[in-house]
């Protein structure tokens, strides 16, 4: 089962996208950058296109991933619990 969260990115601002809890994480969105708390269009991993669906894998407890966009943007984050 997945927990779904919608994150709105303000233009030109680094925003916390994923707070790691050990769960598997997928993200979906349009044209943004991923990185650390100082992410911007010069140092982030560029994700461009329409409704990209990206598997980030299991995000370690305490690891944070931030997103940056040059314009207001919305990203959907899917957190999956691993069945034991």
PDB file of N, CA and C in Angstrom, residues 27-32 46-54 71 73-76:
ATOM      1  N   UNK A  27       8.591   9.306  -7.279  1.00  0.00           N
ATOM      2  CA  UNK A  27       8.116  10.680  -7.434  1.00  0.00           C
ATOM      3  C   UNK A  27       7.634  10.879  -8.864  1.00  0.00           C
ATOM      4  N   UNK A  28       6.689  11.793  -9.027  1.00  0.00           N
ATOM      5  CA  UNK A  28       6.175  12.098 -10.357  1.00  0.00           C
ATOM      6  C   UNK A  28       5.979  13.603 -10.460  1.00  0.00           C
ATOM      7  N   UNK A  29       6.482  14.181 -11.558  1.00  0.00           N
ATOM      8  CA  UNK A  29       6.335  15.621 -11.760  1.00  0.00           C
ATOM      9  C   UNK A  29       6.957  16.069 -13.068  1.00  0.00           C
ATOM     10  N   UNK A  30       6.909  17.374 -13.301  1.00  0.00           N
ATOM     11  CA  UNK A  30       7.406  17.979 -14.547  1.00  0.00           C
ATOM     12  C   UNK A  30       8.541  18.948 -14.278  1.00  0.00           C
ATOM     13  N   UNK A  31       9.635  18.814 -14.944  1.00  0.00           N
ATOM     14  CA  UNK A  31      10.739  19.779 -14.990  1.00  0.00           C
ATOM     15  C   UNK A  31      11.105  20.394 -13.642  1.00  0.00           C
ATOM     16  N   UNK A  32      11.998  19.699 -12.934  1.00  0.00           N
ATOM     17  CA  UNK A  32      12.487  20.176 -11.647  1.00  0.00           C
ATOM     18  C   UNK A  32      13.897  19.644 -11.425  1.00  0.00           C
ATOM     19  N   UNK A  46      18.945  17.373 -12.947  1.00  0.00           N
ATOM     20  CA  UNK A  46      17.876  17.892 -13.789  1.00  0.00           C
ATOM     21  C   UNK A  46      16.890  16.792 -14.179  1.00  0.00           C
ATOM     22  N   UNK A  47      15.617  17.015 -13.880  1.00  0.00           N
ATOM     23  CA  UNK A  47      14.537  16.112 -14.268  1.00  0.00           C
ATOM     24  C   UNK A  47      13.613  16.924 -15.168  1.00  0.00           C
ATOM     25  N   UNK A  48      13.656  16.662 -16.461  1.00  0.00           N
ATOM     26  CA  UNK A  48      12.838  17.435 -17.395  1.00  0.00           C
ATOM     27  C   UNK A  48      11.939  16.511 -18.201  1.00  0.00           C
ATOM     28  N   UNK A  49      10.802  17.017 -18.577  1.00  0.00           N
ATOM     29  CA  UNK A  49       9.846  16.242 -19.350  1.00  0.00           C
ATOM     30  C   UNK A  49       8.464  16.394 -18.761  1.00  0.00           C
ATOM     31  N   UNK A  50       7.567  15.556 -19.213  1.00  0.00           N
ATOM     32  CA  UNK A  50       6.171  15.632 -18.803  1.00  0.00           C
ATOM     33  C   UNK A  50       5.811  14.424 -17.951  1.00  0.00           C
ATOM     34  N   UNK A  51       5.396  14.662 -16.725  1.00  0.00           N
ATOM     35  CA  UNK A  51       4.964  13.609 -15.796  1.00  0.00           C
ATOM     36  C   UNK A  51       5.961  12.464 -15.672  1.00  0.00           C
ATOM     37  N   UNK A  52       7.230  12.817 -15.425  1.00  0.00           N
ATOM     38  CA  UNK A  52       8.242  11.798 -15.182  1.00  0.00           C
ATOM     39  C   UNK A  52       7.854  10.984 -13.956  1.00  0.00           C
ATOM     40  N   UNK A  53       8.015   9.677 -14.016  1.00  0.00           N
ATOM     41  CA  UNK A  53       7.797   8.804 -12.871  1.00  0.00           C
ATOM     42  C   UNK A  53       9.147   8.173 -12.540  1.00  0.00           C
ATOM     43  N   UNK A  54       9.678   8.485 -11.364  1.00  0.00           N
ATOM     44  CA  UNK A  54      11.041   8.092 -11.016  1.00  0.00           C
ATOM     45  C   UNK A  54      11.044   7.291  -9.723  1.00  0.00           C
ATOM     46  N   UNK A  71       9.776  27.638 -11.584  1.00  0.00           N
ATOM     47  CA  UNK A  71       8.406  28.142 -11.578  1.00  0.00           C
ATOM     48  C   UNK A  71       7.614  27.331 -10.562  1.00  0.00           C
ATOM     49  N   UNK A  73       5.418  24.644  -9.110  1.00  0.00           N
ATOM     50  CA  UNK A  73       5.338  23.296  -9.664  1.00  0.00           C
ATOM     51  C   UNK A  73       4.729  22.373  -8.608  1.00  0.00           C
ATOM     52  N   UNK A  74       4.178  21.262  -9.035  1.00  0.00           N
ATOM     53  CA  UNK A  74       3.617  20.275  -8.115  1.00  0.00           C
ATOM     54  C   UNK A  74       4.250  18.921  -8.394  1.00  0.00           C
ATOM     55  N   UNK A  75       4.663  18.253  -7.332  1.00  0.00           N
ATOM     56  CA  UNK A  75       5.269  16.930  -7.436  1.00  0.00           C
ATOM     57  C   UNK A  75       4.497  15.985  -6.529  1.00  0.00           C
ATOM     58  N   UNK A  76       4.232  14.791  -7.026  1.00  0.00           N
ATOM     59  CA  UNK A  76       3.555  13.768  -6.232  1.00  0.00           C
ATOM     60  C   UNK A  76       4.613  12.783  -5.737  1.00  0.00           C
TER      61      UNK A  76
END
